[in-house]
Every structure is written in structure tokens, then in C-alpha cells.
Short mmCIF file of C-alpha atoms in Angstrom, two decimals:
data_model
loop_
_atom_site.label_atom_id
_atom_site.label_comp_id
_atom_site.label_asym_id
_atom_site.label_seq_id
_atom_site.Cartn_x
_atom_site.Cartn_y
_atom_site.Cartn_z
CA MET K 1 74.37 90.88 104.27
CA THR K 2 74.59 87.64 106.19
CA GLU K 3 77.38 86.86 108.64
CA GLN K 4 78.55 84.05 106.39
CA ALA K 5 78.83 86.31 103.32
CA ALA K 6 80.90 88.99 105.09
CA ASP K 7 84.67 89.07 104.69
CA PRO K 8 85.67 87.56 108.02
CA SER K 9 88.75 89.75 108.42
CA VAL K 10 86.93 93.07 108.05
CA PRO K 11 85.44 94.58 111.22
CA ARG K 12 81.80 95.54 110.94
CA SER K 13 79.03 96.72 113.19
CA TRP K 14 76.83 94.40 115.19
CA VAL K 15 73.84 94.76 117.48
CA ALA K 16 72.84 92.51 120.34
CA LEU K 17 69.91 92.23 122.67
CA VAL K 18 70.89 90.46 125.85
CA GLU K 19 68.59 89.44 128.65
CA CYS K 20 70.37 89.05 131.96
CA LEU K 21 69.36 88.17 135.46
CA ASP K 22 68.28 91.29 137.25
CA GLN K 23 71.13 91.39 139.76
CA PRO K 24 74.24 93.40 140.52
CA GLY K 25 77.26 92.36 138.54
CA ALA K 26 75.37 91.07 135.54
CA LEU K 27 76.29 94.03 133.37
CA MET K 28 79.88 93.89 134.57
CA ALA K 29 80.15 90.21 133.70
CA LEU K 30 78.82 90.90 130.23
CA ALA K 31 81.08 93.92 129.77
CA SER K 32 84.10 91.91 130.89
CA VAL K 33 83.57 89.44 128.07
CA PHE K 34 83.97 92.30 125.61
CA ALA K 35 86.71 94.15 127.49
CA GLU K 36 88.87 91.04 127.83
CA ARG K 37 88.81 90.66 124.08
CA GLY K 38 89.55 94.28 123.28
CA VAL K 39 86.10 95.10 121.91
CA ASN K 40 84.44 98.33 122.95
CA PHE K 41 80.72 99.12 122.90
CA THR K 42 79.65 101.79 120.46
CA SER K 43 76.37 101.99 122.36
CA LEU K 44 74.87 100.31 125.40
CA ALA K 45 71.51 100.71 127.09
CA THR K 46 69.92 98.89 129.96
CA GLY K 47 66.21 98.42 130.49
CA ALA K 48 66.05 98.10 126.74
CA LEU K 49 62.73 96.27 126.52
CA ASP K 50 59.84 98.32 127.87
CA GLY K 51 62.17 99.34 130.63
CA ARG K 52 62.42 95.72 131.75
CA PRO K 53 65.30 95.28 134.16
CA GLY K 54 67.97 92.92 132.93
CA ALA K 55 67.50 93.70 129.24
CA ILE K 56 70.56 95.22 127.61
CA SER K 57 70.94 96.40 124.06
CA LEU K 58 74.39 97.06 122.73
CA THR K 59 76.28 97.73 119.54
CA PHE K 60 79.92 97.11 118.78
CA VAL K 61 82.42 96.74 115.97
CA ALA K 62 84.25 93.45 115.43
CA THR K 63 85.12 90.89 112.80
CA ALA K 64 82.72 88.05 112.17
CA ARG K 65 85.08 85.66 113.97
CA GLN K 66 85.36 87.94 116.98
CA CYS K 67 81.60 88.27 116.99
CA GLN K 68 81.23 84.51 117.12
CA VAL K 69 83.74 84.33 119.98
CA LEU K 70 81.85 87.03 121.89
CA ARG K 71 78.53 85.34 121.26
CA ARG K 72 79.75 82.00 122.58
CA ALA K 73 81.61 83.47 125.57
CA ALA K 74 78.75 85.75 126.60
CA GLY K 75 76.30 82.91 126.12
CA ARG K 76 78.19 80.83 128.71
CA LEU K 77 77.66 83.38 131.48
CA THR K 78 75.16 82.17 134.04
CA VAL K 79 73.75 85.69 134.29
CA VAL K 80 72.81 85.71 130.59
CA THR K 81 69.41 84.14 129.96
CA SER K 82 69.15 84.94 126.28
CA LEU K 83 71.24 86.60 123.62
CA VAL K 84 70.30 87.65 120.11
CA LEU K 85 73.11 89.01 118.00
CA ARG K 86 72.74 90.35 114.46
CA PRO K 87 74.63 92.43 111.94
CA PHE K 88 73.89 96.11 112.46
CA ASP K 89 71.96 96.28 109.17
CA HIS K 90 69.88 93.20 109.82
CA PRO K 91 66.16 93.77 109.13
CA GLY K 92 65.34 92.19 112.49
CA ALA K 93 67.07 95.01 114.36
CA ARG K 94 64.67 97.91 114.82
CA ALA K 95 65.03 101.25 116.51
CA ALA K 96 63.30 104.53 117.17
CA GLY K 97 64.76 108.00 117.29
CA VAL K 98 63.93 111.56 118.19
CA VAL K 99 65.59 114.57 116.60
CA ARG K 100 65.34 118.12 117.86
CA MET K 101 66.54 120.82 115.45
CA PRO K 102 67.39 124.44 116.11
CA PRO K 103 64.35 126.72 115.95
CA GLY K 104 63.05 127.29 112.45
CA ILE K 105 65.23 124.65 110.82
CA ALA K 106 63.34 122.15 108.75
CA PHE K 107 64.52 118.60 108.74
CA ARG K 108 63.12 115.51 107.21
CA PRO K 109 64.72 112.09 106.88
CA PRO K 110 66.53 111.55 103.57
CA ALA K 111 64.13 110.29 100.91
CA GLU K 112 66.14 107.17 100.23
CA VAL K 113 65.98 106.03 103.85
CA ASP K 114 62.98 103.82 104.60
CA VAL K 115 61.56 104.98 107.94
CA MET K 116 58.23 106.03 109.37
CA TRP K 117 58.44 109.54 110.71
CA SER K 118 56.50 112.49 111.98
CA GLY K 119 57.06 116.00 113.29
CA ASP K 120 57.58 119.46 111.80
CA SER K 121 60.95 120.56 113.10
CA ALA K 122 60.58 124.04 111.60
CA ALA K 123 57.55 124.47 113.84
CA GLY K 124 59.55 123.39 116.87
CA GLN K 125 58.27 119.85 116.93
CA PRO K 126 60.58 116.89 117.49
CA VAL K 127 61.03 114.61 114.51
CA LEU K 128 60.22 111.06 115.50
CA VAL K 129 61.43 108.16 113.37
CA GLU K 130 61.02 104.42 113.46
CA GLY K 131 62.55 101.75 111.25
CA THR K 132 65.44 99.35 111.03
CA LEU K 133 68.40 100.20 113.19
CA ALA K 134 70.54 100.94 110.15
CA ALA K 135 67.87 103.27 108.71
CA VAL K 136 67.36 105.13 111.99
CA ALA K 137 71.14 105.47 112.32
CA ALA K 138 71.25 106.95 108.81
CA VAL K 139 68.57 109.49 109.79
CA ALA K 140 70.52 110.36 112.93
CA ALA K 141 73.66 110.90 110.88
CA ALA K 142 71.78 113.14 108.46
CA ALA K 143 70.30 115.11 111.37
CA ARG K 144 73.73 115.56 112.91
CA GLU K 145 75.00 116.82 109.58
CA ALA K 146 72.07 119.23 109.45
CA GLY K 147 72.95 120.66 112.85
CA ALA K 148 70.54 118.84 115.17
CA LEU K 149 70.52 120.04 118.79
CA THR K 150 69.80 116.62 120.24
CA ILE K 151 69.47 113.16 118.80
CA GLY K 152 68.26 110.19 120.78
CA THR K 153 67.93 106.66 119.53
CA VAL K 154 66.75 103.50 121.24
CA ILE K 155 66.98 99.94 119.99
CA SER K 156 63.49 98.53 120.28
CA GLU K 157 63.85 95.01 118.93
CA VAL K 158 66.47 92.52 117.81
CA ARG K 159 65.27 89.26 116.40
CA MET P 1 91.15 85.02 130.00
CA ASP P 2 88.71 82.12 130.23
CA VAL P 3 89.92 78.62 131.00
CA ALA P 4 88.18 75.31 130.36
CA VAL P 5 89.27 72.21 132.26
CA ILE P 6 88.13 69.08 130.48
CA GLY P 7 87.85 66.39 133.12
CA ALA P 8 87.38 68.90 135.90
CA THR P 9 86.17 66.31 138.39
CA GLY P 10 89.11 63.97 137.90
CA ALA P 11 92.03 63.95 140.31
CA VAL P 12 94.19 66.24 138.17
CA GLY P 13 91.28 68.35 136.97
CA ARG P 14 90.21 69.12 140.52
CA GLN P 15 93.72 70.09 141.47
CA VAL P 16 94.07 72.34 138.43
CA CYS P 17 90.86 74.16 139.31
CA THR P 18 91.73 74.48 142.96
CA GLN P 19 95.24 75.71 142.29
CA LEU P 20 94.05 78.20 139.68
CA ILE P 21 91.83 79.74 142.32
CA GLU P 22 94.23 79.44 145.24
CA ARG P 23 97.04 81.02 143.25
CA ARG P 24 94.71 83.80 142.01
CA ALA P 25 95.72 82.96 138.47
CA LEU P 26 92.36 84.11 137.13
CA PRO P 27 90.60 87.39 137.91
CA THR P 28 87.08 87.29 139.29
CA THR P 29 85.78 88.43 135.92
CA ALA P 30 87.24 85.43 134.08
CA ARG P 31 85.22 82.27 133.51
CA LEU P 32 86.44 78.87 134.63
CA GLN P 33 84.57 76.23 132.67
CA LEU P 34 84.25 72.84 134.33
CA VAL P 35 83.84 70.24 131.60
CA GLY P 36 82.33 66.86 132.33
CA ARG P 37 80.73 64.23 130.18
CA ARG P 38 77.02 63.96 129.62
CA GLY P 39 75.78 60.52 130.52
CA GLY P 40 78.93 59.70 132.45
CA ARG P 41 79.70 59.70 136.15
CA SER P 42 81.07 63.18 135.85
CA GLU P 43 77.80 64.73 134.71
CA ALA P 44 76.33 65.15 138.16
CA ALA P 45 79.72 65.50 139.82
CA THR P 46 80.61 68.50 137.68
CA HIS P 47 77.61 70.43 138.91
CA GLY P 48 78.39 69.36 142.44
CA TYR P 49 82.02 70.35 142.11
CA ARG P 50 80.98 73.79 140.92
CA ALA P 51 78.85 74.19 144.04
CA ASP P 52 81.75 73.09 146.24
CA LEU P 53 84.16 75.56 144.63
CA ILE P 54 81.71 78.41 145.11
CA ASP P 55 81.25 77.35 148.71
CA ALA P 56 84.99 77.42 149.33
CA TYR P 57 86.14 80.38 147.26
CA ASP P 58 83.26 82.77 146.72
CA GLU P 59 85.32 85.78 147.79
CA VAL P 60 87.99 85.29 145.13
CA ALA P 61 86.63 82.83 142.60
CA PRO P 62 86.23 83.45 138.90
CA LEU P 63 82.85 82.92 137.25
CA PHE P 64 82.00 79.22 136.96
CA ASP P 65 80.40 77.48 134.04
CA VAL P 66 79.53 73.82 133.52
CA ALA P 67 79.78 72.14 130.13
CA LEU P 68 78.90 68.54 129.42
CA ASP P 69 79.40 68.22 125.67
CA PRO P 70 82.51 68.89 123.58
CA GLU P 71 80.78 71.53 121.48
CA GLU P 72 80.04 73.52 124.62
CA VAL P 73 83.72 74.08 125.38
CA VAL P 74 84.33 77.83 125.13
CA ALA P 75 87.59 79.23 126.49
CA ASP P 76 90.83 80.93 125.63
CA VAL P 77 92.87 78.15 127.22
CA VAL P 78 91.71 74.55 127.20
CA VAL P 79 93.24 72.02 129.58
CA VAL P 80 92.72 68.40 128.56
CA ALA P 81 92.78 66.38 131.77
CA SER P 82 90.06 63.81 131.14
CA GLY P 83 90.13 60.19 130.09
CA ALA P 84 91.51 56.94 131.42
CA THR P 85 94.64 56.86 133.53
CA ILE P 86 97.47 54.43 134.03
CA ALA P 87 96.83 51.75 136.65
CA THR P 88 97.86 52.63 140.13
CA ARG P 89 97.85 49.29 141.90
CA PRO P 90 101.33 47.94 142.60
CA GLY P 91 102.35 45.31 140.14
CA GLU P 92 99.35 45.85 137.93
CA SER P 93 100.40 45.70 134.31
CA VAL P 94 99.68 48.71 132.18
CA ASP P 95 97.81 48.12 128.93
CA ARG P 96 99.22 51.15 127.17
CA ALA P 97 97.61 50.20 123.88
CA ALA P 98 94.16 50.17 125.48
CA LEU P 99 94.91 53.45 127.24
CA ALA P 100 95.90 55.00 123.95
CA ARG P 101 92.80 53.75 122.14
CA THR P 102 90.45 54.98 124.85
CA ASN P 103 91.99 58.36 125.20
CA HIS P 104 92.54 58.87 121.48
CA ALA P 105 88.78 58.81 120.97
CA MET P 106 88.40 61.44 123.67
CA PHE P 107 91.20 63.59 122.21
CA ALA P 108 89.60 63.40 118.77
CA ALA P 109 86.14 64.31 120.02
CA TYR P 110 87.28 67.49 121.72
CA ALA P 111 89.66 68.38 118.90
CA ASP P 112 86.85 68.05 116.36
CA ALA P 113 84.53 70.18 118.47
CA LEU P 114 87.13 72.91 118.94
CA ALA P 115 87.97 72.85 115.26
CA GLU P 116 84.32 73.28 114.33
CA HIS P 117 83.02 75.61 117.04
CA GLY P 118 86.10 77.25 118.54
CA ALA P 119 87.56 80.69 118.10
CA GLY P 120 90.55 79.47 116.14
CA ASP P 121 93.10 80.73 118.64
CA GLU P 122 92.56 78.69 121.81
CA VAL P 123 95.74 77.36 123.38
CA VAL P 124 95.37 73.72 124.30
CA ILE P 125 97.41 72.19 127.12
CA VAL P 126 97.36 68.39 127.07
CA VAL P 127 97.75 66.67 130.41
CA THR P 128 96.09 63.30 129.75
CA ASN P 129 98.31 60.40 128.78
CA PRO P 130 99.64 59.37 126.41
CA VAL P 131 100.35 63.06 126.19
CA GLU P 132 102.21 62.68 122.89
CA LEU P 133 99.18 61.06 121.28
CA GLY P 134 96.98 63.82 122.66
CA VAL P 135 99.24 66.48 121.21
CA ALA P 136 99.40 64.76 117.82
CA THR P 137 95.63 64.28 117.63
CA MET P 138 94.78 67.81 118.62
CA ALA P 139 97.54 69.47 116.63
CA ALA P 140 96.34 67.66 113.49
CA ARG P 141 93.01 69.45 113.76
CA LEU P 142 93.85 72.72 115.48
CA GLY P 143 97.33 73.59 114.27
CA ARG P 144 100.71 72.59 115.68
CA HIS P 145 101.58 75.77 117.51
CA ARG P 146 98.38 75.99 119.55
CA VAL P 147 98.83 72.63 121.23
CA ILE P 148 101.37 71.70 123.87
CA GLY P 149 101.77 68.75 126.21
CA MET P 150 102.80 69.65 129.71
CA GLY P 151 104.50 66.33 130.47
CA ALA P 152 107.98 67.58 129.66
CA TRP P 153 107.46 70.66 131.84
CA LEU P 154 106.46 68.47 134.77
CA ASP P 155 109.47 66.24 134.15
CA THR P 156 111.65 69.35 133.97
CA LEU P 157 110.41 70.60 137.32
CA ARG P 158 111.05 67.16 138.78
CA PHE P 159 114.58 67.04 137.33
CA ARG P 160 115.36 70.48 138.74
CA ARG P 161 114.01 69.44 142.11
CA GLU P 162 116.06 66.27 142.19
CA ILE P 163 119.24 68.20 141.38
CA ALA P 164 118.36 70.81 143.98
CA HIS P 165 117.67 68.09 146.52
CA SER P 166 121.05 66.49 145.88
CA LEU P 167 122.75 69.85 146.36
CA GLY P 168 120.74 70.83 149.42
CA VAL P 169 119.22 73.89 147.78
CA ARG P 170 115.76 74.89 146.60
CA ARG P 171 114.54 74.23 143.10
CA GLN P 172 114.47 77.86 142.02
CA ARG P 173 118.29 77.88 141.95
CA ILE P 174 118.36 75.19 139.26
CA GLY P 175 117.78 75.47 135.52
CA GLY P 176 117.70 72.75 132.90
CA PHE P 177 115.23 70.74 130.88
CA VAL P 178 113.91 67.27 130.32
CA ALA P 179 113.00 66.37 126.75
CA GLY P 180 111.63 63.29 125.04
CA GLN P 181 108.61 61.35 126.20
CA HIS P 182 106.59 61.88 129.35
CA GLY P 183 107.36 58.53 130.86
CA ASP P 184 110.22 56.05 130.79
CA ASP P 185 111.66 57.63 127.63
CA ALA P 186 112.19 61.01 129.24
CA VAL P 187 115.63 62.44 128.43
CA PRO P 188 117.22 64.62 131.09
CA LEU P 189 119.33 67.19 129.27
CA TRP P 190 122.29 67.44 131.61
CA SER P 191 123.97 69.80 129.14
CA SER P 192 121.20 72.35 129.84
CA VAL P 193 121.62 72.34 133.63
CA ARG P 194 122.45 75.65 135.27
CA ILE P 195 123.07 76.14 138.97
CA ARG P 196 122.75 79.65 140.32
CA GLY P 197 125.90 80.69 142.11
CA LEU P 198 128.22 78.39 140.15
CA VAL P 199 130.29 79.53 137.22
CA GLU P 200 130.97 77.27 134.26
CA GLY P 201 133.88 75.29 135.64
CA GLU P 202 132.25 74.85 139.03
CA ARG P 203 129.03 73.78 137.38
CA ALA P 204 130.75 71.20 135.18
CA ARG P 205 132.45 69.68 138.19
CA THR P 206 129.22 69.60 140.21
CA VAL P 207 127.21 68.09 137.36
CA GLY P 208 129.90 65.47 136.90
CA GLU P 209 129.61 64.53 140.54
CA LEU P 210 125.84 64.35 140.34
CA ARG P 211 126.00 62.08 137.32
CA GLY P 212 128.47 59.78 139.02
CA GLY P 213 130.45 59.10 135.88
CA ARG P 214 127.37 57.74 134.02
CA ASP P 215 126.06 58.77 130.67
CA LEU P 216 122.56 58.53 129.26
CA ALA P 217 123.23 55.46 127.16
CA GLY P 218 122.65 53.34 130.23
CA LEU P 219 119.59 55.21 131.52
CA PRO P 220 116.87 53.03 129.93
CA GLY P 221 118.39 49.92 131.46
CA GLU P 222 118.82 51.64 134.82
CA ILE P 223 115.15 52.68 134.79
CA ALA P 224 113.96 49.16 134.02
CA ALA P 225 116.17 47.67 136.73
CA ALA P 226 115.07 50.28 139.23
CA GLN P 227 111.39 49.65 138.59
CA ALA P 228 111.91 45.92 139.02
CA ARG P 229 113.60 46.48 142.37
CA LEU P 230 110.84 48.81 143.50
CA LEU P 231 108.13 46.36 142.51
CA ALA P 232 109.91 43.67 144.51
CA GLU P 233 110.00 45.88 147.60
CA ARG P 234 106.76 45.36 149.49
CA ASP P 235 107.32 48.12 152.02
CA SER P 236 106.50 51.45 150.45
CA GLY P 237 108.59 53.39 152.96
CA ARG P 238 111.67 51.35 152.06
CA ALA P 239 110.87 51.73 148.39
CA PHE P 240 110.83 55.51 148.64
CA ALA P 241 114.00 55.38 150.71
CA MET P 242 115.62 53.28 147.97
CA VAL P 243 114.82 55.97 145.41
CA GLU P 244 116.61 58.53 147.58
CA THR P 245 119.88 56.69 147.05
CA TRP P 246 119.84 56.98 143.27
CA PRO P 247 121.24 59.74 141.05
CA PRO P 248 119.00 62.72 140.18
CA ASP P 249 118.23 61.71 136.61
CA LEU P 250 117.14 58.25 137.67
CA ARG P 251 115.07 59.69 140.51
CA THR P 252 113.36 62.07 138.09
CA VAL P 253 111.68 59.13 136.36
CA THR P 254 111.37 56.60 139.18
CA ARG P 255 110.06 58.74 142.02
CA PRO P 256 106.86 59.78 140.20
CA TRP P 257 106.49 56.25 138.90
CA LEU P 258 106.64 54.96 142.45
CA THR P 259 104.25 57.68 143.60
CA HIS P 260 101.78 56.55 141.02
CA GLN P 261 102.28 52.90 141.96
CA SER P 262 101.67 53.77 145.61
CA GLY P 263 98.13 54.86 144.77
CA ALA P 264 98.82 58.44 145.79
CA ARG P 265 98.95 59.56 142.19
CA THR P 266 100.72 62.71 141.08
CA ALA P 267 97.80 65.08 140.76
CA VAL P 268 99.22 67.93 142.83
CA GLY P 269 102.54 68.15 141.03
CA THR P 270 100.91 67.72 137.65
CA ALA P 271 98.42 70.48 138.38
CA ASN P 272 101.15 72.76 139.66
CA ALA P 273 103.05 72.44 136.39
CA THR P 274 99.87 73.01 134.41
CA VAL P 275 98.89 76.09 136.38
CA ASP P 276 102.40 77.45 135.83
CA LEU P 277 101.67 77.51 132.12
CA ILE P 278 98.19 78.96 132.52
CA SER P 279 99.52 81.72 134.75
CA ALA P 280 102.08 82.68 132.14
CA LEU P 281 99.34 82.90 129.54
CA ALA P 282 97.06 84.88 131.83
CA GLU P 283 99.84 87.37 132.49
CA GLY P 284 100.70 87.66 128.81
CA ARG P 285 104.23 86.41 129.41
CA GLU P 286 106.42 84.42 127.08
CA ILE P 287 108.38 81.78 128.95
CA VAL P 288 110.96 79.19 128.11
CA MET P 289 109.72 75.78 129.08
CA ALA P 290 109.81 72.18 127.91
CA GLY P 291 106.71 70.67 126.39
CA GLN P 292 105.52 68.01 124.00
CA VAL P 293 105.00 69.69 120.63
CA ASP P 294 104.36 68.51 117.10
CA LEU P 295 107.59 69.22 115.26
CA ALA P 296 107.94 69.75 111.53
CA GLY P 297 111.68 69.77 111.27
CA GLU P 298 112.45 72.44 113.88
CA ALA P 299 114.87 70.08 115.64
CA THR P 300 117.61 67.84 114.30
CA LEU P 301 118.61 64.60 116.00
CA ALA P 302 120.97 61.89 114.81
CA GLY P 303 121.55 64.05 111.75
CA GLN P 304 117.90 64.08 110.73
CA ARG P 305 115.18 66.67 111.09
CA VAL P 306 112.49 65.54 113.50
CA HIS P 307 108.88 65.31 112.37
CA GLY P 308 106.34 64.30 114.96
CA VAL P 309 105.65 64.87 118.62
CA LEU P 310 108.57 65.21 120.99
CA GLY P 311 109.20 66.97 124.26
CA VAL P 312 111.66 69.80 123.68
CA PRO P 313 112.47 73.20 125.17
CA VAL P 314 110.34 75.86 123.51
CA VAL P 315 109.26 79.47 123.85
CA PHE P 316 105.65 79.45 125.04
CA GLY P 317 103.31 82.41 125.12
CA PRO P 318 99.77 83.66 124.62
CA GLU P 319 99.49 82.22 121.13
CA GLY P 320 101.09 78.88 121.95
CA TRP P 321 104.62 77.73 121.31
CA THR P 322 106.90 79.42 118.83
CA ASP P 323 110.61 78.64 118.79
CA VAL P 324 112.32 75.39 119.64
CA LEU P 325 115.41 75.90 121.79
CA LEU P 326 117.36 72.73 121.21
CA GLY P 327 120.92 73.38 120.24
CA GLU P 328 123.57 70.85 119.43
CA LEU P 329 123.47 68.12 122.08
CA PRO P 330 126.22 65.91 123.45
CA PRO P 331 126.24 62.50 121.74
CA ASP P 332 124.55 60.62 124.59
CA GLU P 333 121.67 63.11 124.81
CA ASP P 334 121.29 63.27 121.04
CA ALA P 335 121.14 59.48 120.75
CA LEU P 336 118.68 58.98 123.58
CA LEU P 337 116.42 61.78 122.39
CA ALA P 338 116.44 60.37 118.86
CA ARG P 339 115.50 57.00 120.34
CA ALA P 340 112.66 58.62 122.28
CA ALA P 341 111.40 60.27 119.11
CA ARG P 342 111.31 56.93 117.32
CA ARG P 343 109.52 55.22 120.19
CA ILE P 344 106.94 58.01 120.40
CA ALA P 345 106.36 57.80 116.68
CA ALA P 346 105.77 54.07 116.94
CA VAL P 347 102.94 54.70 119.39
CA VAL P 348 101.42 57.75 117.70
CA GLU P 349 101.64 57.00 114.00
CA PRO P 350 99.12 54.12 113.87
CA PHE P 351 96.49 56.50 115.22
CA MET P 352 97.31 59.23 112.75
CA ARG P 353 97.06 57.20 109.55
CA ASP P 354 93.44 58.15 108.98
CA GLY P 355 93.99 61.82 109.67
CA GLY P 356 93.96 61.07 113.35
CA ARG P 357 90.33 59.94 113.34
CA PRO P 358 89.39 57.07 115.62
#
């Protein structure tokens, strides 16, 4: 679903990959843009690109108009060197995840979710998944439903 | 709350930025956008001004941002302080038509950019003259309630100060508003004057003394005569002393006119009034103020609903202006304000015939 096709008054999920100057206060400046406008992060990670300092991945919920406002305001910060912002289910947003199940519990990603995965959870192995952010999030939700002990996801790319 | 000052390196723009910082109106996490014009003299100066502000205020300053094109303006509050200004050399005639043409193009450019790229809820404060034309042009594209001209608020503060000065008190003890045009067609609303510490009968007596038995019907002629006398006075000290002898309503219009003629300009007072409004927005307050707004029948003068830009008392808050607070006026105020509305319309309407496009 493109930004333009979405009902502009309905909040939806978004993902952004922001590259900032590697200096104190950069994250705070970025966070202030969101806080001032009443938008919370649903996830935020620094060192998001190969552990590169200054790279921040984040997800949030907002209307398309709010998203545009946030994009323009964040883009004006001198500490922001680049910003890519996409709908949460955009094919250019990719993630990886690791699921650890209770001993002996088998888990596999739902068949309808298109991810690459490996690991035999019943044998005590972690289940590793990779795919679009939306697909990995769907796997994480299914794992949570199935009683996963730990679930970790990382946004690997937003383009 | 982020603020953009269009024309940040101009006399008023610089004062607005400085006072915003000095008065701590913006937190250090807010962004103050300095807007210049690419290809103009302000392009380099805007970058330089940013450096100077950081140098002076690094401990308390907001984040700074430089924009040089209209489509780069990104803010919650946009102050329009750019464009040509009225001549400041004594005796120099003012080509108001040329001023309007020049600044209308600037108003339209920024209004178009905000309409296309903006958030849809920016509050726009017009400082540049003719402020009524600026309000009309921007309101046509952005919506009436988001746009306000601060000229009437500045005139109001001046009126209150002149009354306070005549009474030997400070301005904060005086209430009241100036409506109409920001300029010679300003209408001091004597009926709105309040003086802290005086009850109704005492106030009526005091106001009567301040007015000296005059009513507003004669004010336009008094203003014209006063300006002619001031122009004829070569000594600026004597000119300012002459102003001191006049009644408060006449001083409200002539003192700033003389200040502008002197070459000193009125940047500090203008910025103070503008920052007042920005501070209210930053603090989420609704205030009662006077401002130039684009009316669609919210006020009635001379028995007719007013459509078009006019300075009136309004409620002003984070989403712009809402209610007009103009009750039934005494006949002299009603007549002069209706006259001001007609004279404003005569200036503004030719520019709005093509949807306000230059």
C-alpha cells in the first residue's frame, strides 16, 4: 500500500532508517521531533547498520499527514544526514529475527508468511528468520502466541 | 514547537529571532528556522546570522536551521517578516502601490509553498506590510483562521502605552484595543479601554479627559495635519517633543510614524509584539488580542457584515484565531472602522481578483 493510497486520517505503522552525526544529543534531537508532536516510538534501535554509530532504526504509528510532518521536520535537523521513511509493510523494509521456544516445543513460521528461516526449536535450536519487516513481525507475533521465551528482531534495511 | 522566520536577516527578523532566544520562548529542543532567499543578499547573510546567534546564545539557544527556498519552510509557526519596507528617509514619498506589488509576490510564493508542502496546520503571523494584503494572500491559500497579521496587536500595545504614559502608570495597568488598518487607518477603540484601579464611572471620566472632548470622526484629519507638521519640523528632538503634546490616540499613530521617518525604524517594538504571540502559542495559551484577520461576516459595521481583512479583537491560540470579540461600537468607532474596512478592501481586492495570484 502506498502512502498516497492510504486513508490519510487513519493511523498506520511506519518504519524509518535515520543516519545521524555520531555525536551526543543527536538521538535526543530526533526524539524531540516525535515527542513534540505526540508520536511515540514503537521500536527504536541505534547502531542499526552493521553496528555503525549514528544509524537509528525506528518504528512508529501515525497518520500519513503526521508522517509527512515528521519526515520534513526531522529532515531539517542538522544532525540528520539521511532519512528513509516507509510504510511498515513496504517491501524495501527488511528485518531479521530470532525466536527461542521453551524446550521441546516445535515452532515454525506460519506457512502463509514469506520468510527464509532455519532452526529446529524442538531440538533447542533458535529459529532464525529473515524477510520483510512486516513478515518478520508476523512471525514474531505467531511465536509470541505460541509461547516463545524470547523474541528478538532487528531492522536490517530500509530503502 | 518549531518557528520559521521568513526574512530572518532583516531588521525585524533579526529582532524576532533575538527576542525569541532572549525571552526563552523556545526550548533548546525546538528548531528556529532562519529563512533567507537564494540568490539574494540574504543568502550568505542567513548562514552568517546563524553562526552569530550560536556564538551569542549557545547555552540557551534552540536548534538552528537555514532555509533559502519557500518549499524548505518547515515549522509550526511561520513569521512573515521579509520583503520591501516603507521608506525611512524624512520627506520621502511612499509608493504604497509598488510596495504592495513587490510584497504580494513574496506573500504568494510562500503561501503557495506552504499550501503544497506544509503540514496543513501551521499558524502564520504576518508582519510585513501591507499586512492586510499579506493576510488576504496567505489566508486565500492556507485558510482564514490560520493566518493573522500582528499590526493591530502592535498598535494595541502602543495605544495602551500612550494611555499609560498620559496617566503616569505602566502599560500593564491598561486594557483596550486598536482595530482597523495597521497604519493611518488604525481605529483606537476607546470604548474598550480599561484602567486597572478605576471603576466604571472613574474610568469614563478619565477617558473623557484623555480624549479632550474629541471623537474619532476628526482623527483622520488630525493625523494628516500632524504628519505635515512633523515633516516641516527639521529638528527631530523637537518633532518628538511635539508628539508628546498630543492626545494618546493621535500619538499612537504618529509616534511610530515619526520613529520610522527618523530612520530608527520600529523593529524592536514590532518584534516584541510578534514574540508575544509566539510565546502564547508555545505555551499553549489562548489569548485575547487584536490582529488583522480575514473576516467572513463575523463582524458587523455600519449595519453590514464585514467580508475581508480587518484588524479586530480576536481569541488567538495554538490553532490560530477563533472568535471575533467586537461588540456593538459607539457611532464614531463604528463609522471609522467601517471606513477603514473599505479603504483596506480598496487596496487588497485588486490583488485578489485572480485568486490572489500575482
